[in-house]
Short mmCIF file of C-alpha atoms in Angstrom, two decimals:
data_model
loop_
_atom_site.label_atom_id
_atom_site.label_comp_id
_atom_site.label_asym_id
_atom_site.label_seq_id
_atom_site.Cartn_x
_atom_site.Cartn_y
_atom_site.Cartn_z
CA MET A 9 -0.08 -0.31 -0.06
CA GLY A 10 1.27 3.55 -1.10
CA GLY A 11 2.44 5.59 2.10
CA VAL A 12 2.59 2.20 4.67
CA SER A 13 6.50 2.54 6.69
CA THR A 14 7.58 -1.00 6.08
CA HIS A 15 9.14 -1.00 9.63
CA GLN A 16 6.51 -3.19 11.71
CA PRO A 17 6.91 -3.12 15.45
CA PRO A 18 6.93 -5.72 18.39
CA SER A 19 4.34 -8.69 18.12
CA ARG A 20 3.04 -8.26 21.21
CA ARG A 21 -0.92 -7.82 21.50
CA PRO A 22 -3.21 -5.79 23.69
CA ILE A 23 -4.51 -6.44 26.98
CA PRO A 24 -7.75 -5.24 27.08
CA ASP A 25 -7.74 -3.65 30.56
CA PRO A 26 -11.44 -2.99 31.05
CA GLU A 27 -10.97 0.34 32.28
CA ARG A 28 -7.95 1.41 30.91
CA THR A 29 -10.50 0.56 27.14
CA ILE A 30 -13.19 3.03 28.44
CA ARG A 31 -10.89 5.38 28.37
CA LEU A 32 -9.46 4.66 24.99
CA ARG A 33 -12.81 5.41 23.65
CA GLU A 34 -13.69 7.66 25.31
CA ALA A 35 -10.64 9.87 24.01
CA LEU A 36 -11.63 8.69 20.28
CA LEU A 37 -14.99 9.66 20.53
CA ALA A 38 -14.28 12.59 21.64
CA ALA A 39 -11.17 13.43 18.54
CA ALA A 40 -13.78 12.28 16.48
CA PHE A 41 -12.50 9.80 15.64
CA THR A 42 -16.05 7.78 14.41
CA ALA A 43 -17.06 6.84 10.55
CA ASP A 44 -18.47 10.23 10.71
CA GLY A 45 -15.39 12.32 11.68
CA LEU A 46 -13.13 10.76 9.13
CA LEU A 47 -15.92 12.03 5.82
CA ASP A 48 -15.67 15.02 7.20
CA LEU A 49 -12.13 15.52 7.78
CA LEU A 50 -10.54 13.59 4.55
CA GLY A 51 -13.50 14.12 2.17
CA GLY A 52 -14.44 11.62 -0.14
CA PRO A 53 -12.33 10.82 -2.58
CA ALA A 54 -9.32 10.72 0.18
CA TYR A 55 -12.10 8.24 2.06
CA ALA A 56 -12.29 6.63 -0.67
CA ALA A 57 -9.33 5.94 -1.48
CA LEU A 58 -8.46 4.18 2.09
CA ALA A 59 -10.52 2.31 1.97
CA ARG A 60 -9.11 1.32 -1.77
CA GLY A 61 -5.90 0.51 0.31
CA GLU A 62 -3.87 3.91 -1.31
CA THR A 63 -3.24 6.54 2.37
CA VAL A 64 -2.04 8.59 -0.04
CA PRO A 65 -5.07 11.29 -0.47
CA ALA A 66 -5.32 10.60 3.71
CA LEU A 67 -1.40 10.98 4.37
CA ARG A 68 -2.13 14.88 2.33
CA ALA A 69 -5.15 15.80 4.67
CA ALA A 70 -3.92 14.59 7.83
CA ARG A 71 -1.31 17.33 8.06
CA GLY A 72 -2.18 19.14 10.86
CA ALA A 73 -2.05 18.85 14.84
CA SER A 74 -5.46 18.51 15.72
CA PRO A 75 -6.18 15.12 18.01
CA LEU A 76 -8.50 13.63 14.79
CA GLU A 77 -5.50 14.26 12.10
CA ILE A 78 -3.58 13.22 15.40
CA LEU A 79 -4.89 9.57 14.78
CA VAL A 80 -5.41 9.31 11.44
CA ARG A 81 -1.43 8.61 11.28
CA LEU A 82 -0.94 6.99 13.62
CA PHE A 83 -3.94 3.92 13.15
CA LEU A 84 -4.92 4.29 9.98
CA LEU A 85 -1.31 5.30 8.16
CA GLN A 86 0.83 3.70 10.44
CA ARG A 87 2.84 7.02 10.45
CA PRO A 88 5.24 7.45 14.25
CA VAL A 89 3.97 10.60 15.87
CA SER A 90 6.46 12.24 18.73
CA GLY A 91 4.66 10.76 22.33
CA GLU A 92 4.00 14.58 23.69
CA ARG A 93 1.31 15.13 20.49
CA ALA A 94 0.02 11.63 21.23
CA ALA A 95 -0.11 12.86 24.58
CA GLU A 96 -3.47 15.47 22.83
CA ALA A 97 -4.94 12.51 21.67
CA LEU A 98 -4.30 9.40 23.29
CA PRO A 99 -4.19 8.57 27.18
CA VAL A 100 -0.74 6.97 26.12
CA THR A 101 0.41 6.14 29.14
CA ASP A 102 -3.01 3.17 28.83
CA CYS A 103 -2.23 2.41 25.18
CA LEU A 104 1.18 2.01 26.20
CA ALA A 105 0.31 -0.61 28.65
CA ASP A 106 -2.07 -2.33 27.18
CA GLY A 107 -0.27 -2.67 24.12
CA TRP A 108 -2.35 -0.35 21.65
CA LEU A 109 1.09 1.82 20.83
CA VAL A 110 4.93 1.07 21.51
CA ARG A 111 7.51 3.84 21.76
CA ASP A 112 10.34 4.23 19.09
CA GLY A 113 13.33 6.34 20.30
CA ALA A 114 11.07 9.78 21.60
CA GLU A 115 7.84 8.81 18.33
CA VAL A 116 4.57 6.13 19.38
CA ARG A 117 3.51 4.08 16.97
CA ALA A 118 0.65 1.70 16.82
CA SER A 119 0.38 -1.84 17.03
CA VAL A 120 -2.29 -2.72 15.61
CA ASP A 121 -4.55 -0.70 12.54
CA VAL A 122 -7.80 0.14 14.62
CA ARG A 123 -10.18 1.67 12.09
CA PRO A 124 -13.28 3.66 13.04
CA TYR A 125 -16.97 1.41 11.67
CA GLY A 126 -20.44 2.26 11.28
CA GLY A 127 -22.32 0.17 13.10
CA PRO A 128 -26.71 -0.25 11.73
CA GLU A 129 -27.81 1.96 14.14
CA GLY A 130 -25.69 5.20 14.48
CA GLN A 131 -23.05 3.20 16.64
CA ASP A 132 -19.38 4.51 16.28
CA TRP A 133 -17.45 1.15 17.04
CA TRP A 134 -13.72 0.25 15.95
CA ILE A 135 -12.31 -2.97 14.73
CA VAL A 136 -8.94 -3.69 15.32
CA SER A 137 -6.46 -5.87 12.73
CA ASP A 138 -3.03 -6.60 11.81
CA LEU A 139 -0.79 -3.59 10.11
CA GLY A 140 -1.30 -2.42 6.39
CA CYS A 141 -4.55 -5.21 6.42
CA ALA A 142 -6.96 -3.49 7.17
CA VAL A 143 -9.05 -3.04 3.70
CA GLY A 144 -7.72 -5.32 0.68
CA GLY A 145 -5.19 -8.58 1.10
CA ALA A 146 -2.17 -8.24 2.33
CA GLY A 147 0.05 -7.96 -0.87
CA GLY A 148 2.62 -5.29 -0.70
CA ILE A 149 2.71 -6.01 3.40
CA GLY A 150 2.62 -9.84 4.45
CA GLY A 151 4.53 -10.16 0.39
CA PRO A 152 7.62 -10.69 -0.80
CA GLY A 153 10.32 -8.16 0.78
CA GLY A 154 8.22 -7.31 2.96
CA ALA A 155 8.70 -6.84 6.85
CA ARG A 156 7.23 -10.18 8.17
CA GLY A 157 8.36 -13.27 8.52
CA ALA A 158 6.43 -16.12 6.68
CA GLU A 159 5.48 -17.85 9.82
CA GLU A 160 3.81 -14.19 10.82
CA ARG A 161 2.98 -13.49 7.37
CA SER A 162 0.40 -16.81 6.99
CA GLN A 163 -1.38 -15.44 10.24
CA LEU A 164 -2.80 -11.99 9.33
CA VAL A 165 -5.53 -10.12 10.98
CA LEU A 166 -7.22 -8.65 8.18
CA GLY A 167 -10.02 -5.85 9.03
CA VAL A 168 -13.28 -4.95 7.15
CA GLY A 169 -13.99 -5.94 3.28
CA GLY A 170 -16.12 -5.72 0.70
CA ALA A 171 -16.76 -9.84 2.18
CA SER A 172 -17.56 -8.27 5.92
CA THR A 173 -19.91 -5.52 4.50
CA THR A 174 -22.08 -7.73 2.57
CA LEU A 175 -22.38 -10.71 5.12
CA ALA A 176 -23.51 -8.21 6.79
CA GLY A 177 -25.41 -7.10 5.02
CA LEU A 178 -27.25 -10.22 4.88
CA THR A 179 -27.58 -11.74 8.00
CA VAL A 180 -31.17 -11.81 9.84
CA ARG A 181 -31.24 -10.38 12.59
CA THR A 182 -34.14 -11.30 14.40
CA PRO A 183 -32.88 -11.63 18.64
CA VAL A 184 -31.45 -14.96 19.25
CA LYS A 185 -30.21 -16.73 22.73
CA ARG A 186 -27.36 -18.05 21.13
CA ALA A 187 -25.75 -17.25 17.31
CA LEU A 188 -22.29 -18.45 15.86
CA ASP A 189 -19.56 -16.78 13.92
CA LEU A 190 -17.34 -19.70 12.64
CA GLY A 191 -13.12 -17.87 11.65
CA THR A 192 -14.75 -13.94 13.29
CA GLY A 193 -11.20 -13.33 11.65
CA SER A 194 -11.27 -9.15 13.57
CA GLY A 195 -14.01 -10.02 14.60
CA ILE A 196 -16.87 -8.08 12.74
CA GLN A 197 -19.67 -10.85 12.52
CA ALA A 198 -19.01 -11.11 16.04
CA LEU A 199 -19.76 -7.87 16.91
CA HIS A 200 -22.76 -7.65 14.57
CA ALA A 201 -24.41 -10.09 16.34
CA SER A 202 -24.23 -9.14 20.11
CA ARG A 203 -26.99 -6.23 18.98
CA HIS A 204 -29.36 -9.86 19.27
CA ALA A 205 -27.66 -12.81 20.27
CA ALA A 206 -27.81 -13.49 24.07
CA ARG A 207 -25.00 -14.81 24.06
CA VAL A 208 -22.03 -15.21 20.98
CA THR A 209 -19.35 -17.62 20.60
CA ALA A 210 -16.29 -16.97 18.35
CA THR A 211 -14.38 -19.10 17.15
CA ASP A 212 -11.39 -18.95 14.29
CA PRO A 213 -7.98 -21.43 13.86
CA ASN A 214 -5.79 -18.91 13.52
CA PRO A 215 -5.08 -17.31 18.05
CA ARG A 216 -4.49 -14.12 16.62
CA ALA A 217 -7.92 -13.26 14.66
CA LEU A 218 -9.66 -14.74 18.59
CA ASP A 219 -6.78 -12.13 20.17
CA MET A 220 -7.66 -9.22 18.23
CA ALA A 221 -12.27 -10.50 17.70
CA ARG A 222 -11.58 -9.76 21.68
CA LEU A 223 -10.18 -6.28 20.59
CA THR A 224 -12.61 -5.06 18.33
CA LEU A 225 -15.73 -6.35 20.84
CA ALA A 226 -13.79 -4.24 24.28
CA LEU A 227 -13.22 -1.01 21.46
CA SER A 228 -16.64 -1.14 20.65
CA GLY A 229 -18.11 -1.86 24.12
CA ALA A 230 -19.75 -4.75 23.50
CA PRO A 231 -19.69 -7.65 26.12
CA GLU A 232 -17.18 -10.34 25.08
CA PRO A 233 -17.58 -13.46 23.27
CA ASP A 234 -17.13 -17.40 23.91
CA LEU A 235 -13.17 -17.43 21.91
CA ARG A 236 -13.01 -20.57 21.09
CA GLU A 237 -9.60 -21.68 19.12
CA GLY A 238 -10.45 -24.44 16.33
CA SER A 239 -11.34 -24.77 12.63
CA LEU A 240 -14.47 -25.52 11.55
CA PHE A 241 -16.91 -27.01 14.28
CA GLU A 242 -14.56 -28.56 16.01
CA PRO A 243 -14.07 -26.13 19.38
CA VAL A 244 -18.47 -26.00 19.39
CA GLY A 245 -18.87 -30.35 19.78
CA GLY A 246 -22.71 -30.49 19.36
CA GLU A 247 -23.57 -27.00 20.24
CA THR A 248 -26.63 -26.50 19.19
CA TYR A 249 -27.88 -22.13 17.90
CA ASP A 250 -30.11 -19.39 16.47
CA LEU A 251 -27.70 -18.22 14.10
CA ILE A 252 -24.07 -19.41 12.77
CA VAL A 253 -22.59 -17.68 10.09
CA SER A 254 -19.40 -17.33 8.27
CA ASN A 255 -16.94 -15.85 6.37
CA PRO A 256 -14.29 -18.56 5.46
CA PRO A 257 -11.40 -18.82 3.78
CA PHE A 258 -13.03 -20.07 0.65
CA VAL A 259 -10.45 -18.86 -1.96
CA ILE A 260 -9.82 -21.54 -3.36
CA SER A 261 -6.05 -22.25 -3.91
CA PRO A 262 -3.74 -24.76 -5.00
CA ARG A 263 -2.27 -26.84 -1.53
CA SER A 264 1.17 -24.91 0.00
CA ALA A 265 3.39 -25.83 2.96
CA GLU A 266 0.81 -25.09 6.69
CA GLY A 267 3.81 -22.21 6.47
CA ASP A 268 2.84 -20.51 3.41
CA ARG A 269 -0.74 -20.88 3.49
CA LEU A 270 -2.33 -17.33 4.42
CA VAL A 271 -4.68 -18.54 7.29
CA TYR A 272 -7.50 -15.75 6.40
CA ARG A 273 -8.27 -17.17 2.63
CA ASP A 274 -6.79 -20.70 1.73
CA GLY A 275 -8.98 -22.94 3.37
CA GLY A 276 -6.32 -25.91 3.91
CA MET A 277 -8.85 -28.43 2.34
CA SER A 278 -9.25 -29.23 -1.83
CA GLY A 279 -11.41 -26.96 -4.06
CA ASP A 280 -14.56 -25.97 -2.89
CA ASP A 281 -14.53 -28.43 -0.20
CA LEU A 282 -13.60 -26.70 3.34
CA CYS A 283 -17.55 -24.55 1.78
CA ARG A 284 -18.81 -27.39 1.07
CA THR A 285 -18.13 -29.38 4.58
CA LEU A 286 -19.75 -26.40 6.78
CA VAL A 287 -23.16 -26.49 4.87
CA GLN A 288 -23.53 -29.95 5.48
CA GLN A 289 -22.14 -29.91 8.73
CA SER A 290 -23.80 -26.80 9.46
CA ALA A 291 -27.18 -28.93 9.68
CA ALA A 292 -26.60 -31.02 12.80
CA HIS A 293 -25.48 -27.95 14.76
CA LEU A 294 -28.46 -25.51 14.09
CA ALA A 295 -31.98 -25.09 16.25
CA ASP A 296 -34.92 -25.84 15.09
CA GLY A 297 -36.25 -22.67 12.82
CA GLY A 298 -32.41 -21.31 12.89
CA TRP A 299 -29.98 -20.10 10.63
CA CYS A 300 -26.24 -20.70 8.61
CA GLN A 301 -25.27 -17.77 6.12
CA LEU A 302 -22.25 -17.76 4.95
CA LEU A 303 -19.99 -16.82 1.24
CA ALA A 304 -18.69 -18.96 0.46
CA ASN A 305 -16.74 -19.69 -3.75
CA TRP A 306 -17.58 -22.90 -5.49
CA GLN A 307 -16.31 -24.14 -9.02
CA HIS A 308 -17.85 -24.85 -12.27
CA VAL A 309 -17.33 -27.71 -13.27
CA ARG A 310 -16.88 -29.58 -16.53
CA GLY A 311 -19.88 -31.11 -17.17
CA GLU A 312 -21.27 -30.22 -14.52
CA ASP A 313 -24.50 -28.15 -13.43
CA TRP A 314 -22.93 -26.16 -11.06
CA ARG A 315 -26.19 -24.97 -8.96
CA GLU A 316 -27.25 -29.01 -8.98
CA ARG A 317 -23.60 -29.01 -8.03
CA LEU A 318 -24.70 -26.95 -5.04
CA ALA A 319 -28.58 -28.10 -4.74
CA SER A 320 -26.73 -31.29 -3.47
CA TRP A 321 -24.63 -29.70 -0.67
CA VAL A 322 -27.65 -28.97 1.41
CA PRO A 323 -28.33 -31.09 4.39
CA PRO A 324 -31.59 -32.93 4.77
CA GLY A 325 -33.89 -31.25 6.79
CA CYS A 326 -33.01 -26.87 5.50
CA ASP A 327 -34.28 -24.94 3.23
CA ALA A 328 -32.06 -22.99 1.19
CA TRP A 329 -31.73 -20.48 -0.41
CA ILE A 330 -27.95 -19.67 -2.78
CA VAL A 331 -27.30 -16.25 -5.04
CA GLN A 332 -24.19 -16.17 -6.93
CA ARG A 333 -23.08 -12.63 -6.52
CA GLU A 334 -19.73 -12.79 -9.29
CA VAL A 335 -18.30 -16.02 -11.32
CA GLN A 336 -14.75 -15.45 -13.28
CA ASP A 337 -13.12 -17.95 -15.13
CA VAL A 338 -9.86 -19.38 -13.61
CA ALA A 339 -6.95 -17.04 -15.26
CA GLN A 340 -9.05 -13.96 -13.54
CA TYR A 341 -9.36 -16.08 -10.61
CA ALA A 342 -5.74 -16.54 -10.27
CA GLU A 343 -4.12 -13.46 -10.86
CA LEU A 344 -6.49 -11.63 -8.19
CA TRP A 345 -5.25 -13.87 -5.22
CA LEU A 346 -2.24 -13.67 -6.27
CA ARG A 347 -1.78 -10.69 -6.26
CA ASP A 348 -3.81 -10.28 -2.77
CA ALA A 349 -0.40 -12.19 -1.79
CA GLY A 350 1.46 -9.82 -2.99
CA GLU A 351 2.93 -13.01 -5.63
CA HIS A 352 3.43 -10.40 -8.33
CA LEU A 353 6.65 -8.76 -6.32
CA ALA A 354 8.25 -11.63 -6.46
CA GLY A 355 9.59 -11.67 -10.08
CA PRO A 356 8.81 -13.25 -13.58
CA GLU A 357 9.56 -16.18 -12.72
CA ALA A 358 8.63 -16.79 -9.51
CA TYR A 359 5.18 -15.51 -10.13
CA ALA A 360 4.62 -16.99 -13.11
CA ALA A 361 5.77 -20.63 -11.63
CA ARG A 362 3.34 -19.81 -9.14
CA TYR A 363 -0.18 -19.03 -11.66
CA ASP A 364 1.07 -22.18 -13.16
CA ALA A 365 0.40 -23.53 -9.84
CA TRP A 366 -3.07 -22.73 -10.31
CA LEU A 367 -3.99 -23.26 -13.97
CA ASP A 368 -2.67 -27.03 -13.05
CA GLU A 369 -4.60 -26.78 -9.90
CA PHE A 370 -8.25 -26.66 -12.07
CA GLU A 371 -7.28 -27.74 -15.35
CA ALA A 372 -6.70 -31.70 -12.95
CA SER A 373 -9.70 -30.44 -11.38
CA GLY A 374 -11.97 -30.05 -14.37
CA THR A 375 -12.19 -26.22 -12.83
CA THR A 376 -13.51 -23.93 -16.00
CA ALA A 377 -14.50 -21.26 -13.79
CA VAL A 378 -15.24 -19.76 -9.89
CA GLY A 379 -18.66 -19.09 -8.10
CA PHE A 380 -19.00 -16.20 -5.65
CA GLY A 381 -22.61 -15.68 -3.72
CA TRP A 382 -23.45 -16.03 -0.38
CA ILE A 383 -25.64 -19.03 0.81
CA THR A 384 -28.87 -19.10 3.22
CA LEU A 385 -29.82 -21.89 5.19
CA ARG A 386 -32.42 -21.92 7.41
CA LYS A 387 -33.45 -26.23 9.44
CA SER A 388 -37.35 -25.36 8.69
CA GLY A 389 -37.35 -30.12 9.80
CA ALA A 390 -39.44 -29.78 6.05
CA ASP A 391 -40.65 -32.68 4.18
CA ARG A 392 -39.95 -30.86 1.15
CA PRO A 393 -37.30 -28.98 1.77
CA SER A 394 -37.58 -25.47 -0.51
CA VAL A 395 -33.70 -25.21 -1.81
CA THR A 396 -33.43 -21.98 -4.38
CA VAL A 397 -30.62 -21.76 -6.58
CA GLU A 398 -30.30 -19.31 -8.86
CA GLU A 399 -27.38 -16.46 -10.40
CA TRP A 400 -28.24 -12.70 -9.40
CA PRO A 401 -25.44 -10.69 -10.98
CA HIS A 402 -27.03 -7.53 -11.09
CA PRO A 403 -27.10 -4.32 -7.63
CA VAL A 404 -29.18 -5.12 -4.98
CA GLU A 405 -30.20 -2.79 -1.91
CA GLN A 406 -27.96 -3.59 1.62
CA PRO A 407 -29.25 -4.61 4.57
CA LEU A 408 -30.31 -7.33 2.34
CA GLY A 409 -31.69 -9.59 6.37
CA GLU A 410 -35.64 -8.03 6.25
CA ALA A 411 -35.38 -9.70 2.46
CA VAL A 412 -33.78 -12.88 2.48
CA ALA A 413 -36.28 -13.72 5.92
CA ALA A 414 -39.25 -12.70 3.77
CA HIS A 415 -37.78 -15.01 1.28
CA PHE A 416 -38.16 -17.92 3.05
CA ASP A 417 -41.78 -16.89 4.75
CA ARG A 418 -43.31 -17.05 1.34
CA GLN A 419 -41.50 -21.11 0.88
CA ASP A 420 -43.09 -21.79 3.96
CA PHE A 421 -46.63 -19.61 2.41
CA LEU A 422 -46.37 -21.51 -1.17
CA ARG A 423 -44.82 -24.90 -0.11
CA ALA A 424 -47.96 -25.09 2.41
CA HIS A 425 -50.63 -23.12 -0.56
CA ASP A 426 -51.94 -26.36 -3.61
CA ASP A 427 -53.23 -24.48 -6.51
CA ALA A 428 -56.93 -24.55 -4.32
CA ALA A 429 -55.75 -22.95 -1.22
CA LEU A 430 -53.64 -20.13 -2.92
CA LEU A 431 -57.02 -19.05 -4.73
CA THR A 432 -58.85 -18.24 -1.39
CA ALA A 433 -55.74 -16.13 -0.45
CA ARG A 434 -54.82 -12.58 -0.59
CA PHE A 435 -52.01 -10.58 -1.15
CA ARG A 436 -50.55 -6.73 -1.80
CA LEU A 437 -48.09 -5.50 -3.59
CA ALA A 438 -45.10 -5.01 -2.00
CA ASP A 439 -43.95 -1.31 -1.43
CA GLU A 440 -41.95 0.52 -4.35
CA VAL A 441 -43.09 -2.36 -7.92
CA VAL A 442 -43.66 -0.09 -11.19
CA GLN A 443 -44.68 -2.07 -13.80
CA GLU A 444 -42.93 -1.39 -17.69
CA GLN A 445 -44.92 -1.27 -20.63
CA VAL A 446 -42.51 -1.88 -23.62
CA GLY A 447 -42.97 -1.58 -27.60
CA LEU A 448 -42.43 0.72 -30.27
CA PRO A 449 -43.97 3.98 -30.26
CA GLY A 450 -47.10 4.17 -31.52
CA MET A 451 -48.21 -0.23 -30.20
CA GLU A 452 -51.85 0.10 -28.80
CA ASP A 453 -50.60 -2.87 -26.94
CA PRO A 454 -47.16 -3.33 -25.78
CA GLU A 455 -44.72 -6.26 -26.56
CA HIS A 456 -44.36 -7.54 -23.19
CA VAL A 457 -45.19 -5.70 -19.54
CA VAL A 458 -42.10 -5.91 -17.05
CA LEU A 459 -43.21 -5.43 -13.19
CA ARG A 460 -40.10 -4.37 -11.60
CA GLN A 461 -39.16 -4.13 -7.33
CA ASN A 462 -37.28 -1.11 -6.36
CA ARG A 463 -36.34 -2.34 -2.55
CA GLY A 464 -34.79 -5.24 -1.97
CA MET A 465 -33.15 -7.77 -4.60
CA ARG A 466 -34.72 -4.84 -7.26
CA ARG A 467 -35.73 -7.55 -9.50
CA ALA A 468 -38.00 -7.36 -12.94
CA THR A 469 -39.58 -10.43 -14.62
CA LYS A 470 -41.65 -10.31 -17.56
CA VAL A 471 -45.46 -11.56 -16.96
CA ASP A 472 -48.86 -10.75 -19.21
CA THR A 473 -51.21 -8.82 -19.37
CA VAL A 474 -53.81 -10.67 -17.11
CA SER A 475 -50.73 -10.71 -14.36
CA ALA A 476 -50.37 -7.80 -14.31
CA GLY A 477 -53.90 -6.43 -14.08
CA PHE A 478 -53.62 -9.15 -11.16
CA ALA A 479 -50.70 -8.13 -9.61
CA GLY A 480 -52.00 -3.88 -9.76
CA VAL A 481 -55.16 -5.07 -8.11
CA CYS A 482 -54.11 -6.56 -5.44
CA ASP A 483 -53.88 -4.21 -2.00
CA GLY A 484 -54.96 -7.56 0.53
CA THR A 485 -59.02 -7.06 0.21
CA LEU A 486 -59.97 -9.73 -1.72
CA SER A 487 -59.22 -12.68 -2.86
CA ALA A 488 -57.13 -14.11 -5.44
CA GLY A 489 -59.18 -16.00 -6.79
CA ARG A 490 -62.39 -13.57 -6.77
CA ILE A 491 -59.96 -10.65 -7.98
CA LEU A 492 -59.15 -13.71 -11.10
CA ASP A 493 -63.82 -13.96 -11.97
CA ALA A 494 -63.33 -9.81 -11.96
CA ILE A 495 -61.04 -9.75 -15.30
CA ALA A 496 -62.69 -13.36 -16.87
CA GLN A 497 -65.12 -11.35 -16.52
CA LEU A 498 -63.32 -7.53 -17.34
CA LEU A 499 -62.31 -9.79 -20.87
CA GLY A 500 -65.24 -11.86 -21.21
CA GLU A 501 -62.68 -15.04 -20.32
CA ASP A 502 -64.30 -18.47 -19.45
CA PRO A 503 -62.92 -17.98 -15.17
CA VAL A 504 -62.52 -21.35 -14.44
CA VAL A 505 -59.63 -21.60 -17.41
CA LEU A 506 -58.31 -18.06 -15.80
CA ARG A 507 -58.65 -20.04 -12.52
CA ASP A 508 -57.13 -23.10 -14.16
CA ARG A 509 -54.22 -21.14 -15.65
CA THR A 510 -53.00 -18.48 -13.37
CA PRO A 511 -51.98 -20.43 -10.37
CA GLN A 512 -48.16 -20.46 -11.35
CA SER A 513 -48.11 -17.00 -12.55
CA ILE A 514 -48.95 -15.73 -9.25
CA ARG A 515 -46.35 -18.49 -7.19
CA LEU A 516 -43.76 -17.05 -9.37
CA LEU A 517 -45.08 -12.72 -8.05
CA VAL A 518 -45.29 -14.69 -4.17
CA GLU A 519 -41.58 -16.12 -5.21
CA GLN A 520 -39.71 -13.83 -6.64
CA GLY A 521 -41.53 -11.09 -3.43
CA PHE A 522 -43.62 -9.32 -5.99
CA LEU A 523 -46.75 -9.88 -4.19
CA GLN A 524 -46.88 -10.72 -0.37
CA PRO A 525 -49.61 -13.13 1.07
CA VAL A 526 -51.77 -11.43 3.84
CA ALA A 527 -53.58 -13.00 6.84
CA ASP A 528 -57.32 -13.54 7.57
CA GLU A 529 -57.28 -15.19 4.48
CA VAL A 530 -61.24 -15.46 2.85
CA PRO A 531 -62.96 -17.07 0.25
#
């Protein structure tokens, strides 16, 4: 990263004394070292550049002597600050005692990256991670030529990135008794879960990650989670949870020596076996009605339908919604993660050898591309589980937690209603659905009609004129059957025929969220 010092402080990690941590948090708030405060200081372009790992614009904007500028230089830009200046912004004695800062002659340096993060209801939180690893990957800090040794580099703990915030926005936030953050990293998912779970357990195979998660929650004023070291579900034995969330090390990379593996991204299993194992084992650790939500990569294997392949992962008794957000060919994928690890800095021959190793691995497994997306499971116990696997590369509206829960509620409704029961139900058109008519100018009738959502998944679907008219009339007062009878009379059609052929269209509109069932059905 541009502008980041390669000098690394000792590997000691802060121990959060509760009283001293409160004083540190109060100092950060007093200096406006918050997400909003940073935006005000840096301005939009520098703030966005910092999120991309580019520090030069932020360094130019934080050259002054205010407490906020001092904190930006210390914790975000990882620059040394004189002890006298630091004392104007922080309780330096406390920070040295707990290891947040280390002395370097007359100056002090940060031992960890502390990054402001805006909570879901305007809370001021801070995410703690390794220096130089708050966004993106470890390239340039842990890569060849960097100051970190191979062993330390393999244990890096990253801060908040796009994957972290995506999962946080997807998660269903209903109050629960017990939540599990599997592979906690810097602790962001555990921090979110602390807002609506009575008890949070956080696991990670990397002990450094557990230290960072403890710091993140302590500095943000959240209760300390139950922290356990280990991989997958091994640390929790036979315990069950109402919510399991995981941003696992899902990168599909060649097997490597343990010291060379980047624990934050490489799961150590072949192909996408880690994600498959996590999905398949989750049911045994879910309470009835419980949720498991995770991000994943999966292989597109030559001769196999990727949808069928993923559907086969879903354990019995669980409903599932699997959404593929992006697909990369194997060359693009290899280049992305080689750069993430800083392999492009190793020289042409070494880089080519590593690139070859990735392509050899994909060729051996018949992998033609890699998909990225999210997987949500709900332990419904249904005899006929609902499993939806779809590709949706279009923009969505975050947070999506309520939309995810509503998707599964609609599956319950459709599973419980045959076509006859469907016609006795009442429906309401979802909020912010618009109708678009497509056709040549001057045409009496459109070529087709499109219903489009402006919220949630922002879907668009083609419908015929009967379905469009039906949806437009749905306000929750009349049953579906009565609306169809009125449409039949208006069009001069046989109402029996219309009732027979329309339920499939109604099911599609319900499944995709255009129509919402209304309680207290009437005939």
